[in-house]
mmCIF file of C-alpha atoms and ligand atoms in Angstrom:
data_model
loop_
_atom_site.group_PDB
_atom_site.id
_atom_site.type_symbol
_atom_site.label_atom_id
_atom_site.label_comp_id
_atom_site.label_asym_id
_atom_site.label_seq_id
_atom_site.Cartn_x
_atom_site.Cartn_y
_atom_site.Cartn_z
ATOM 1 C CA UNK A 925 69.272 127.180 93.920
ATOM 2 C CA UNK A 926 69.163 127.947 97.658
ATOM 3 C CA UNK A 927 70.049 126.434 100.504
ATOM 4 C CA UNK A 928 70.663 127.294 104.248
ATOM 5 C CA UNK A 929 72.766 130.219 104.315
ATOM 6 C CA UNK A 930 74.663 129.235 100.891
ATOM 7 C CA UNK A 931 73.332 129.456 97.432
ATOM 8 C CA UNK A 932 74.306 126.923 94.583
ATOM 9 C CA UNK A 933 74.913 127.597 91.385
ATOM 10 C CA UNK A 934 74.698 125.368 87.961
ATOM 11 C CA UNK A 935 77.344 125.992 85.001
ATOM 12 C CA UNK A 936 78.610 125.004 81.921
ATOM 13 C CA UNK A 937 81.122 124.952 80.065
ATOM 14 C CA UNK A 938 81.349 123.328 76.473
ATOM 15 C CA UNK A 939 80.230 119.943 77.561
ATOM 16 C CA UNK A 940 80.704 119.800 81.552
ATOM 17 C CA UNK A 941 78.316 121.009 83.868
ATOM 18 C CA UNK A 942 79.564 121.867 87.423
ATOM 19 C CA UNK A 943 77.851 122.504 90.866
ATOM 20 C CA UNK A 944 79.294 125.135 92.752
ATOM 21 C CA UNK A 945 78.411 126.523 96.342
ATOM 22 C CA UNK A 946 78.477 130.352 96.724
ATOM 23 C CA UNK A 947 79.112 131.597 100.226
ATOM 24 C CA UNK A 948 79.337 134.369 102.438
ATOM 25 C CA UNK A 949 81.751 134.887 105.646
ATOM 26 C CA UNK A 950 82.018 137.545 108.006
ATOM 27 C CA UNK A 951 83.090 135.118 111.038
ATOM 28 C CA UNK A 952 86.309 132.958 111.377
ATOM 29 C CA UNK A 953 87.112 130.391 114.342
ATOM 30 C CA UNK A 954 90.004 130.498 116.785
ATOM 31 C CA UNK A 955 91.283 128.934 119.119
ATOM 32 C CA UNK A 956 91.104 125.151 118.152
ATOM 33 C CA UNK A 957 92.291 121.960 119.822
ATOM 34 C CA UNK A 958 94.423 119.956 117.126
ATOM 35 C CA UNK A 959 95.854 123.471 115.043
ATOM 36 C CA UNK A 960 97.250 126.815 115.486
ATOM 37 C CA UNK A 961 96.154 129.623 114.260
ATOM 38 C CA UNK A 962 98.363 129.079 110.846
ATOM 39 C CA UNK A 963 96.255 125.635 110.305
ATOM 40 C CA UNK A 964 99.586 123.847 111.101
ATOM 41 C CA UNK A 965 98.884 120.620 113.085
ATOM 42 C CA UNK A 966 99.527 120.958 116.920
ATOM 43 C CA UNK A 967 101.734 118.333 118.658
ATOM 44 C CA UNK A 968 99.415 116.152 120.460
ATOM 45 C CA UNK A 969 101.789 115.486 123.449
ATOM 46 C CA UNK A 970 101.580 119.055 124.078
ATOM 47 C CA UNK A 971 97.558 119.333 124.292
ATOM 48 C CA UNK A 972 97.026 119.303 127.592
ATOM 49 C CA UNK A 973 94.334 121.039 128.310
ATOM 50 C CA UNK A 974 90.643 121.504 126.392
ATOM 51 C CA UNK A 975 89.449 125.283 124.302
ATOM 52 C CA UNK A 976 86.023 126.074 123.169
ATOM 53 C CA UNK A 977 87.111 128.042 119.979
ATOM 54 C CA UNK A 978 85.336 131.445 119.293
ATOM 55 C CA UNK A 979 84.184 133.043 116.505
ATOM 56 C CA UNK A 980 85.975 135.911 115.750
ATOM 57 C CA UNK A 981 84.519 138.777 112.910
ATOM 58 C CA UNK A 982 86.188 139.722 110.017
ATOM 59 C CA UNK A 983 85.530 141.275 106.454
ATOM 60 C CA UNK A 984 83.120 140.004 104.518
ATOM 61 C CA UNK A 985 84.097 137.242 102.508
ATOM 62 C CA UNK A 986 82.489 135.149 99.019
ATOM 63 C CA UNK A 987 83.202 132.174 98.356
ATOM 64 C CA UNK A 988 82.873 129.397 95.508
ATOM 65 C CA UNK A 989 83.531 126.419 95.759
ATOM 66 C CA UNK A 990 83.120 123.712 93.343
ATOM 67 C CA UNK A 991 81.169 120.671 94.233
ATOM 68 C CA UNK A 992 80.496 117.988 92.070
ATOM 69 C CA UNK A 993 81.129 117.654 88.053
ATOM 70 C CA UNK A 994 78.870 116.040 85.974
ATOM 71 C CA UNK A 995 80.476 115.254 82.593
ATOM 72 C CA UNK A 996 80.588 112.724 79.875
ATOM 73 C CA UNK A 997 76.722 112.842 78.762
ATOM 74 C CA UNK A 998 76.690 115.406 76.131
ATOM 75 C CA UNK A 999 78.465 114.948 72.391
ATOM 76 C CA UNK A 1000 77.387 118.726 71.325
ATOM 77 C CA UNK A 1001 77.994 121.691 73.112
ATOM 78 C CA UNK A 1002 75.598 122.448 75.588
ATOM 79 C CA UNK A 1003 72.905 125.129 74.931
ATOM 80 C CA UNK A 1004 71.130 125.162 78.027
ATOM 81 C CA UNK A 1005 70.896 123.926 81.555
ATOM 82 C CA UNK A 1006 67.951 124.319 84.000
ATOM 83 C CA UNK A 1007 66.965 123.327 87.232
ATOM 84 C CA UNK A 1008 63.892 122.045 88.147
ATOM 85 C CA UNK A 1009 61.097 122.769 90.229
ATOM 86 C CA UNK A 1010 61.368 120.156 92.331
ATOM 87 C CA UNK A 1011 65.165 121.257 93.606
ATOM 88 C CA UNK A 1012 66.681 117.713 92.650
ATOM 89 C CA UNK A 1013 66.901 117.237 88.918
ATOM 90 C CA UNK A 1014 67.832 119.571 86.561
ATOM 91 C CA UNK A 1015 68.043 119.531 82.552
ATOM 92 C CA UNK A 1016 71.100 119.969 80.150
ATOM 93 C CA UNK A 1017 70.576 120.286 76.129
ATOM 94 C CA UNK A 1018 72.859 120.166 73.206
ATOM 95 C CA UNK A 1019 71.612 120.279 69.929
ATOM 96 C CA UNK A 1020 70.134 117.103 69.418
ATOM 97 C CA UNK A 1021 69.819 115.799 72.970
ATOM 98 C CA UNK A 1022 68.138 116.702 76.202
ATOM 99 C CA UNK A 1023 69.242 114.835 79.577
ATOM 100 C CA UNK A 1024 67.773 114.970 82.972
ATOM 101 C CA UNK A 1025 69.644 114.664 86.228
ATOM 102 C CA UNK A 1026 69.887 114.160 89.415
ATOM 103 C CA UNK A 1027 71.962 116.712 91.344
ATOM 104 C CA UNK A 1028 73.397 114.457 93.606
ATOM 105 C CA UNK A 1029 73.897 111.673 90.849
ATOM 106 C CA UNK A 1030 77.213 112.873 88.916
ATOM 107 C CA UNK A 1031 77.997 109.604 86.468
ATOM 108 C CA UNK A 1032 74.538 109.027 85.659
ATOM 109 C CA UNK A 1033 71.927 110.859 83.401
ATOM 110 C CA UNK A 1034 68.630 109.480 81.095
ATOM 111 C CA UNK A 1035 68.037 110.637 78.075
ATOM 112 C CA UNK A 1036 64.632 112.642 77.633
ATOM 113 C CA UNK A 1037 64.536 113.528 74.536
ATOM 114 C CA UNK A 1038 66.459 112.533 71.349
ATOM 115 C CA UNK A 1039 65.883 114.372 68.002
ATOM 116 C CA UNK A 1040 69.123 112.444 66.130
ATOM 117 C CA UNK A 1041 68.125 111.172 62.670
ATOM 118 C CA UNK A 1042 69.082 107.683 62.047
ATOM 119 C CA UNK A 1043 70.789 109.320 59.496
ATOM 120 C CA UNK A 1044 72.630 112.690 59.819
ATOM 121 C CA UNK A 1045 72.021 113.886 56.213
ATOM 122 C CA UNK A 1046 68.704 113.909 57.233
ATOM 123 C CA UNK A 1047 69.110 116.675 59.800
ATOM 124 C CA UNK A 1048 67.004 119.668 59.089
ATOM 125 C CA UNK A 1049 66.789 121.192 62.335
ATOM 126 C CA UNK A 1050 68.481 121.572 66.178
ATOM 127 C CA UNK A 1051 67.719 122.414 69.652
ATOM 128 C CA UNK A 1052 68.442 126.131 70.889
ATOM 129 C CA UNK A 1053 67.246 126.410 74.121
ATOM 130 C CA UNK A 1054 65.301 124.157 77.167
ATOM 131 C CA UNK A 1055 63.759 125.003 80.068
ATOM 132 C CA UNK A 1056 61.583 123.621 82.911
ATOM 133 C CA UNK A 1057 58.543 125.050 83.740
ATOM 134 C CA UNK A 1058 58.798 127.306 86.668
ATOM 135 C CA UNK A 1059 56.467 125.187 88.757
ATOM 136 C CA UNK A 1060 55.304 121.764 87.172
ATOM 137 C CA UNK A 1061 58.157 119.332 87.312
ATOM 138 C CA UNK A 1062 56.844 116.762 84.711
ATOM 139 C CA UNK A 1063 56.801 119.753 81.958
ATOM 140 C CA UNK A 1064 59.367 121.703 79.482
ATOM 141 C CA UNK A 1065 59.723 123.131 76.426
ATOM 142 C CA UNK A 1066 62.452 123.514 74.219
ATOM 143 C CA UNK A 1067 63.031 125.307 70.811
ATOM 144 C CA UNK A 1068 64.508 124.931 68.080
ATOM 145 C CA UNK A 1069 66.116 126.389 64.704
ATOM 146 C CA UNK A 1070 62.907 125.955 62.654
ATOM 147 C CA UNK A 1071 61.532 128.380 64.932
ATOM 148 C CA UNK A 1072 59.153 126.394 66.833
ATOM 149 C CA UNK A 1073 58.663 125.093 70.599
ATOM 150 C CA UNK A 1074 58.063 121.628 71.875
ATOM 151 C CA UNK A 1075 56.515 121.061 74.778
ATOM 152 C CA UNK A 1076 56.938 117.546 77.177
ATOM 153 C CA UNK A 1077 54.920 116.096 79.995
ATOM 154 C CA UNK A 1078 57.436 113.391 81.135
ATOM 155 C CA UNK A 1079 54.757 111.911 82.713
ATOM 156 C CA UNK A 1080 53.097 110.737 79.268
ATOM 157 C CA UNK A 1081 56.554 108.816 78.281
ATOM 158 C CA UNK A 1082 60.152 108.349 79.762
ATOM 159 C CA UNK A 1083 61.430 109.679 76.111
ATOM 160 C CA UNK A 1084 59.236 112.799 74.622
ATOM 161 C CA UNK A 1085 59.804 111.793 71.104
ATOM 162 C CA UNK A 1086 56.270 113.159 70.948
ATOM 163 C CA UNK A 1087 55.435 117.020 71.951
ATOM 164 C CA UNK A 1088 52.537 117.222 74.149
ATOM 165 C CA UNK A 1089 52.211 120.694 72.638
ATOM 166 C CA UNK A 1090 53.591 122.021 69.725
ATOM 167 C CA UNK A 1091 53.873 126.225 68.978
ATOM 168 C CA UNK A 1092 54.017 127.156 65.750
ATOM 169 C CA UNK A 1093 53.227 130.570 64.662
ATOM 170 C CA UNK A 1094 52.011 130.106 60.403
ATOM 171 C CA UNK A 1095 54.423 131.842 58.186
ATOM 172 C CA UNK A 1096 53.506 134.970 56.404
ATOM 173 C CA UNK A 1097 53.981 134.395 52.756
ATOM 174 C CA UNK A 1098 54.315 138.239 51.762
ATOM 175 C CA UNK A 1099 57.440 138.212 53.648
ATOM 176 C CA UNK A 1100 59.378 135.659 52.516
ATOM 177 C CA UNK A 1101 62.779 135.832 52.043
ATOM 178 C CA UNK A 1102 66.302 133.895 51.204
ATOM 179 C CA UNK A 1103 66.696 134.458 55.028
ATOM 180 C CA UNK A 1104 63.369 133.477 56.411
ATOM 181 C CA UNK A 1105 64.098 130.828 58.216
ATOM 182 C CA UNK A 1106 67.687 131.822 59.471
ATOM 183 C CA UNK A 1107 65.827 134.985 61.143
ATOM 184 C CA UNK A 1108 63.584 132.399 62.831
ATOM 185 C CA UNK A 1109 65.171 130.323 64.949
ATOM 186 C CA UNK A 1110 64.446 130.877 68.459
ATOM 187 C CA UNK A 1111 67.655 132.023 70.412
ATOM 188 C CA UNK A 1112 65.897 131.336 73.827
ATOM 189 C CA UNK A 1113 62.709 130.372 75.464
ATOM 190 C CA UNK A 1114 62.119 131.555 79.042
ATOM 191 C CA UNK A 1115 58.804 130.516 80.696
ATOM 192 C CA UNK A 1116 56.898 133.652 82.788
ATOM 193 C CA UNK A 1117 57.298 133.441 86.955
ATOM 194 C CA UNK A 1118 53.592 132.843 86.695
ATOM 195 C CA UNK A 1119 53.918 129.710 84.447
ATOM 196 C CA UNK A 1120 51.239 131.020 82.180
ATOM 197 C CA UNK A 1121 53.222 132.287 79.145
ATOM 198 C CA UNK A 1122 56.363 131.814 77.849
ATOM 199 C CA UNK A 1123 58.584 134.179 75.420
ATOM 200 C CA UNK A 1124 60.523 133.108 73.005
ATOM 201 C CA UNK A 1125 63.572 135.370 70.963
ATOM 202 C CA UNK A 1126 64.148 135.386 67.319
ATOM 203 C CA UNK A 1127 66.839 137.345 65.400
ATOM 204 C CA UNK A 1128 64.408 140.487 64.892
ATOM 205 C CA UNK A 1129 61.721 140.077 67.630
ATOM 206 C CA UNK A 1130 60.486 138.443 70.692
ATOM 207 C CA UNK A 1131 56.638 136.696 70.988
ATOM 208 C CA UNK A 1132 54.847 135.928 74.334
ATOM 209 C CA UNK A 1133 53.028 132.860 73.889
ATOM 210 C CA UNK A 1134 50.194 131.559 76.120
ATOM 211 C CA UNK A 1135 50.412 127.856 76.732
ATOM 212 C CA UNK A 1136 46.949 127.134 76.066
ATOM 213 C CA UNK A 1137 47.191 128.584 72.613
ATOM 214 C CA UNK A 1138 49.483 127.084 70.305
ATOM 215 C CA UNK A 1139 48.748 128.743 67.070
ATOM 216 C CA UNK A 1140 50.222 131.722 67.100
ATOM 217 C CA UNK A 1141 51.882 134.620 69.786
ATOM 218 C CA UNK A 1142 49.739 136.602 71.937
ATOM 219 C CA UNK A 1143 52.101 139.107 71.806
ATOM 220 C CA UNK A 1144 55.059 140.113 69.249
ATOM 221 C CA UNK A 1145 57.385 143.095 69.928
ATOM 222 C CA UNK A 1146 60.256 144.074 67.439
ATOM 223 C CA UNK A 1147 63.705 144.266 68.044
ATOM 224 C CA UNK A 1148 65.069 146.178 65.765
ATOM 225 C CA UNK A 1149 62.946 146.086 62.967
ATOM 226 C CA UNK A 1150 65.384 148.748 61.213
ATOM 227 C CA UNK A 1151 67.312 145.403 60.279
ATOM 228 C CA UNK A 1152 65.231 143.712 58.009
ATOM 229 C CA UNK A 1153 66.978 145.821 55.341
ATOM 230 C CA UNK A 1154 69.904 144.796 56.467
ATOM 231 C CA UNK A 1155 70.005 141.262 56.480
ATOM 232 C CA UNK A 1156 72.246 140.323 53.456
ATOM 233 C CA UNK A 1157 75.603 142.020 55.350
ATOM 234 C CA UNK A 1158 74.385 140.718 58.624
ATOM 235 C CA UNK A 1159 74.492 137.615 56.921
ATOM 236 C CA UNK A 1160 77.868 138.125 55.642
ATOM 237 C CA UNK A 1161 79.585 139.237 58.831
ATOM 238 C CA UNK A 1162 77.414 136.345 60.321
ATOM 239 C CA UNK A 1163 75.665 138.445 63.088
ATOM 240 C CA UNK A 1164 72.759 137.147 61.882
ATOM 241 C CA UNK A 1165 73.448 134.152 63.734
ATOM 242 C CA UNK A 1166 73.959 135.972 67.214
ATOM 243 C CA UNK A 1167 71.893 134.095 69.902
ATOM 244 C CA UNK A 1168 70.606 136.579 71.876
ATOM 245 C CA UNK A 1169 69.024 135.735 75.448
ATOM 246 C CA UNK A 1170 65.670 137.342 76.748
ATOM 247 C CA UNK A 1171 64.503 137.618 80.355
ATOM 248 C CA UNK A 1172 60.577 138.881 81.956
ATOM 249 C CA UNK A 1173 60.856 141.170 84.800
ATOM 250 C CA UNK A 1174 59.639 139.908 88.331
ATOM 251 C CA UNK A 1175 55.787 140.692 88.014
ATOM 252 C CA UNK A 1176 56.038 139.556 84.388
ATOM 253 C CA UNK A 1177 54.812 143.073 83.270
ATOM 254 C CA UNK A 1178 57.629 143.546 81.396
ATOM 255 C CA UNK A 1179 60.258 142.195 79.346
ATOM 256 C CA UNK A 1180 63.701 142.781 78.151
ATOM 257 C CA UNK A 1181 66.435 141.803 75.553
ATOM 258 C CA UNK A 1182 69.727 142.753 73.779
ATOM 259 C CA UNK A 1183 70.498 144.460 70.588
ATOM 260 C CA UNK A 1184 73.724 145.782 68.635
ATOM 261 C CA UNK A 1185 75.120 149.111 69.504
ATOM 262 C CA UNK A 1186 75.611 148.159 73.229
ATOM 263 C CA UNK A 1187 71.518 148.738 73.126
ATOM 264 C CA UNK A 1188 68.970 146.867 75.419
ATOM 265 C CA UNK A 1189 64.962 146.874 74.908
ATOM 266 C CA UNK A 1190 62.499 146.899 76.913
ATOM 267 C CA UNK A 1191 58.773 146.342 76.680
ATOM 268 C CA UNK A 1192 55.707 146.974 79.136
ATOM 269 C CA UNK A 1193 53.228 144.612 78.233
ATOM 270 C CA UNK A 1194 50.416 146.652 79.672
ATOM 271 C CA UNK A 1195 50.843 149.798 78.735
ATOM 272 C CA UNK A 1196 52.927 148.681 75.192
ATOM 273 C CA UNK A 1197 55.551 151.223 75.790
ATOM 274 C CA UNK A 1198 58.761 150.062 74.650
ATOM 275 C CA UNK A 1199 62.220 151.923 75.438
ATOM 276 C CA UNK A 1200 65.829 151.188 73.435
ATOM 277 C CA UNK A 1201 68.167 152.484 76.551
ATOM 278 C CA UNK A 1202 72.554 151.951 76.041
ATOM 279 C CA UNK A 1203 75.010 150.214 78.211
ATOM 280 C CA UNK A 1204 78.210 152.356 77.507
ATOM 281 C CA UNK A 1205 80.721 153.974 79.903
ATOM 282 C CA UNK A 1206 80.903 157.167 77.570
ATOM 283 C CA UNK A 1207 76.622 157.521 78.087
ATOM 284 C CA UNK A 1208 76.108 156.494 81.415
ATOM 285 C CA UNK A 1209 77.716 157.856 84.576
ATOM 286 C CA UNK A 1210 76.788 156.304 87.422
ATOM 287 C CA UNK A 1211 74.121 157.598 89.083
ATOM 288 C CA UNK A 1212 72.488 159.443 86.126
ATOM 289 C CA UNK A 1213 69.570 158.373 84.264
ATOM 290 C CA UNK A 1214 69.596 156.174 81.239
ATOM 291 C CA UNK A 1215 68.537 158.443 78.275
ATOM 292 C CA UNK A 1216 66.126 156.599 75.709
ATOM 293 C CA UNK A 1217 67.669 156.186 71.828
ATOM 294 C CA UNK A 1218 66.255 156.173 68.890
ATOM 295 C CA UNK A 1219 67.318 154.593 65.621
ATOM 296 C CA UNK A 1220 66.224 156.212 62.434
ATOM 297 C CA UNK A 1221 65.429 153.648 60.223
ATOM 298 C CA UNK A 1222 65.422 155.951 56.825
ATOM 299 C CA UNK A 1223 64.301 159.299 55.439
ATOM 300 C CA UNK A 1224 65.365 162.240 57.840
ATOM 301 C CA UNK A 1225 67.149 162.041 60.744
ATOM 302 C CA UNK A 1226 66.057 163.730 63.339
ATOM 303 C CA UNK A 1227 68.475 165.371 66.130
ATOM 304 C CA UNK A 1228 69.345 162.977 68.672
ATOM 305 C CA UNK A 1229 68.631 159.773 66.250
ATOM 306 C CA UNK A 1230 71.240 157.377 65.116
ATOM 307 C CA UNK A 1231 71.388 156.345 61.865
ATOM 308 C CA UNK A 1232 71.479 152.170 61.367
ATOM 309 C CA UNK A 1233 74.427 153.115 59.202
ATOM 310 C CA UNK A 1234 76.543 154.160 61.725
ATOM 311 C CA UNK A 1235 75.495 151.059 64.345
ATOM 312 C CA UNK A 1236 77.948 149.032 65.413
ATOM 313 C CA UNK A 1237 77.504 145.919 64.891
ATOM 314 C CA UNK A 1238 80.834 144.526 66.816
ATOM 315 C CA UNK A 1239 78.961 146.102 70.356
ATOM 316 C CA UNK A 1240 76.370 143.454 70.712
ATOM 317 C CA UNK A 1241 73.806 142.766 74.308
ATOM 318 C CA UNK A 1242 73.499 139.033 74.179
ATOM 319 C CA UNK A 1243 73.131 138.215 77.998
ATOM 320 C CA UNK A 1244 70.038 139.709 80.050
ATOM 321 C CA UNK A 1245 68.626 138.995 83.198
ATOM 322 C CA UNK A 1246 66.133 140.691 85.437
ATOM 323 C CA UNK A 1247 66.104 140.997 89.296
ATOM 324 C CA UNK A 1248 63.626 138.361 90.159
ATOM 325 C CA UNK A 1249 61.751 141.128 92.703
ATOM 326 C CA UNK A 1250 63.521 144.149 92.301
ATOM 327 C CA UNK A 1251 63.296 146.581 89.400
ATOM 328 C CA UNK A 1252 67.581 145.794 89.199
ATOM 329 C CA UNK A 1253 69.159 144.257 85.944
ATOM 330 C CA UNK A 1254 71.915 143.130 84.628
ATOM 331 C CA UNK A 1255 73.057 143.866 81.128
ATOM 332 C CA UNK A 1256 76.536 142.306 80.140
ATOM 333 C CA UNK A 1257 78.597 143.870 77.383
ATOM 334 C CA UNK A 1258 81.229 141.801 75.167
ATOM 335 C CA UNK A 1259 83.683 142.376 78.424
ATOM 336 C CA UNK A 1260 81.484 144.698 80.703
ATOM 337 C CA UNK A 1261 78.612 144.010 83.226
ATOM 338 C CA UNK A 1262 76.691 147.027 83.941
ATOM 339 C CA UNK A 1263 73.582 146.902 86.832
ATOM 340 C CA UNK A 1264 71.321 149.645 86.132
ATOM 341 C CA UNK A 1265 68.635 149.850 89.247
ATOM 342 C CA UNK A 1266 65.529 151.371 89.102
ATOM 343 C CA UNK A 1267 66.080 155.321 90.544
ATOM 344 C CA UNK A 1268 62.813 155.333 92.886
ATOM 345 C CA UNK A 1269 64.854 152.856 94.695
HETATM 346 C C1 NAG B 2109 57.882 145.136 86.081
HETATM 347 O O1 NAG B 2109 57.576 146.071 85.073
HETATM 348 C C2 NAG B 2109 56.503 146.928 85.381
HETATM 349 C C3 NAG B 2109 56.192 147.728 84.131
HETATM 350 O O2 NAG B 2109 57.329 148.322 83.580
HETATM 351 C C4 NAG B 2109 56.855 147.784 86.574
HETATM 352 O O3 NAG B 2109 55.796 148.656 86.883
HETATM 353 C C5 NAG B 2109 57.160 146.877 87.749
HETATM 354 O O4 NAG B 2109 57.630 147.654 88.829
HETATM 355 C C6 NAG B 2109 58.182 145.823 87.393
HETATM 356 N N1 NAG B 2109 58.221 144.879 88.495
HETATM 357 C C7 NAG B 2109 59.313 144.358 88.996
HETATM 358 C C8 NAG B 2109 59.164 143.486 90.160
HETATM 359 O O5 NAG B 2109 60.409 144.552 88.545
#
């Protein structure tokens, strides 16, 4: 969110969701009436005469502040929160609940949509992820574990117990497995700048979807397709239940998202090019270029190809995002961010 010279940033935590202003300053005042310079109070009855205070520079300073706290509305943990297009409501879901607010409205939220069985034991299936659409306010999807997406036009009912759209992609028999359906639930769903498509992650690949076509992806890339082997000790050092994030670059031409190994992917949806790149200290210095990396997923290994044997599987990319017009990202590590920029810049 913007705003003046400030920006204002959304979080959460567990179950509270806090405002906060972010700002810059590279001026401070002096010189006023009622205080000294230490902020201490002056004695009135020794004002006697009037100052204009001046701004004075000084080194550039960030600040955040919290503002308001908006708590109490969720019983899960939260999954996702997004702000809406129309700068005064924004959306926070837990795993059976989505609630809209109002950003100035901290004690008060409705209830948008509700996917609680009347009885628990009925519960096959949770939210992951929500988001609003980037620029119609009455619309937003969210996904869930049975790896579909919902859309909602609030302005067809106050609760969107009923999808206006529902994407479903059929499931291909021939590849059935015991984990099937863990490896489908969608991790995130992130709607293009455009508000054409939206992308959606699952444990081994990420599918563009156009939202006049319901049926099935326009587009599927792979992961890390070296996995599918793999999924019975992924599934016993639960990894396979990572939730990793996905993000589109600012044209929308491309699109990018985490893997094990400290490895990120990238895909050009024009050209189809894809690139595995690595966010380590030991293989990038700063300044240098990224060098691409290739997994060998069986039979010989070539020079300069790791084997999925010797992955590790504690180093995982989760969190992505993209510059939204600069070829910059942001790639965070278990405990390191690294900001890789684009060298033509
Ligand atoms: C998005 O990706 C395309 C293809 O990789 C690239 O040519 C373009 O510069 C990128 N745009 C932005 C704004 O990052």
């Amino acid at each position: 969110l913007t705003c003046n010279a400030a920006h204002f940033l959304l979080s959460t935590n567990d179950k509270t969701i806090k405002l906060w202003k972010i700002s810059e300053r590279d001026k401070r005042a002096e010189g006023y009436n009622l205080k000294d310079e230490d902020g201490r109070l002056r004695d009135p009855f020794r004002i006697t005469a009037l100052r204009v205070p001046i701004l004075k520079p000084m080194d550039l300073m960030v600040e955040a502040s919290p503002r308001r706290i908006f708590a109490n509305a969720h019983t899960y943990h939260i999954n996702s929160i997004s702000v809406n297009s129309d700068h005064e409501t924004y959306l926070s879901a837990d795993d059976l609940r989505i609630n809209l607010w109002h950003l100035e409205i901290t004690d008060r939220s409705f209830n948008i949509v509700d996917i609680k069985p009347a009885n628990m034991e009925e519960l096959t299936e949770v939210i992951t992820a929500a988001e609003f659409h980037p620029h119609q306010c009455n619309v937003l999807v969210y996904s869930s574990s049975k790896g579909t997406v919902g859309l909602c036009d609030m302005r067809s009912s106050a609760l969107c117990d009923r999808h206006s759209k529902f994407f479903e992609e059929p499931e291909d028999p021939s590849s059935r497995s015991f984990f099937s359906e863990i490896i489908s639930s969608i991790s995130d769903v992130k709607f293009s700048h455009s508000g054409r498509y939206m992308m959606t992650r699952d444990y081994l690949s990420v599918k563009v979807w156009d939202l006049n076509m319901e049926s099935r992806p326009v587009e599927t890339h792979q992961v890390h397709e070296y996995l599918r082997s793999k999924l019975c000790s992924l599934y016993e050092n639960d990894c396979i239940f990572d939730k990793f994030e996905c993000c589109w670059n600012g044209s929308d031409s491309a699109v990018m998202t985490g893997s094990y190994n400290n490895f990120f992917r990238m895909f050009d949806r024009n050209t189809r090019r894809d690139v595995t790149l690595e966010a380590s200290r030991e293989s990038s210095k700063p300044r240098a270029s990224l060098k691409p990396r290739k997994v060998c997923a069986g039979g010989k290994r070539k020079k300069d190809e790791i084997s999925v044997d010797s992955l590790d599987f504690n180093k995982k990319i989760l969190h992505t995002a993209w510059h939204p017009v600069d070829n910059v990202i942001a790639v965070a590590a278990t405990n390191n961010l690294y900001i890789f920029q684009d060298k033509a810049n």
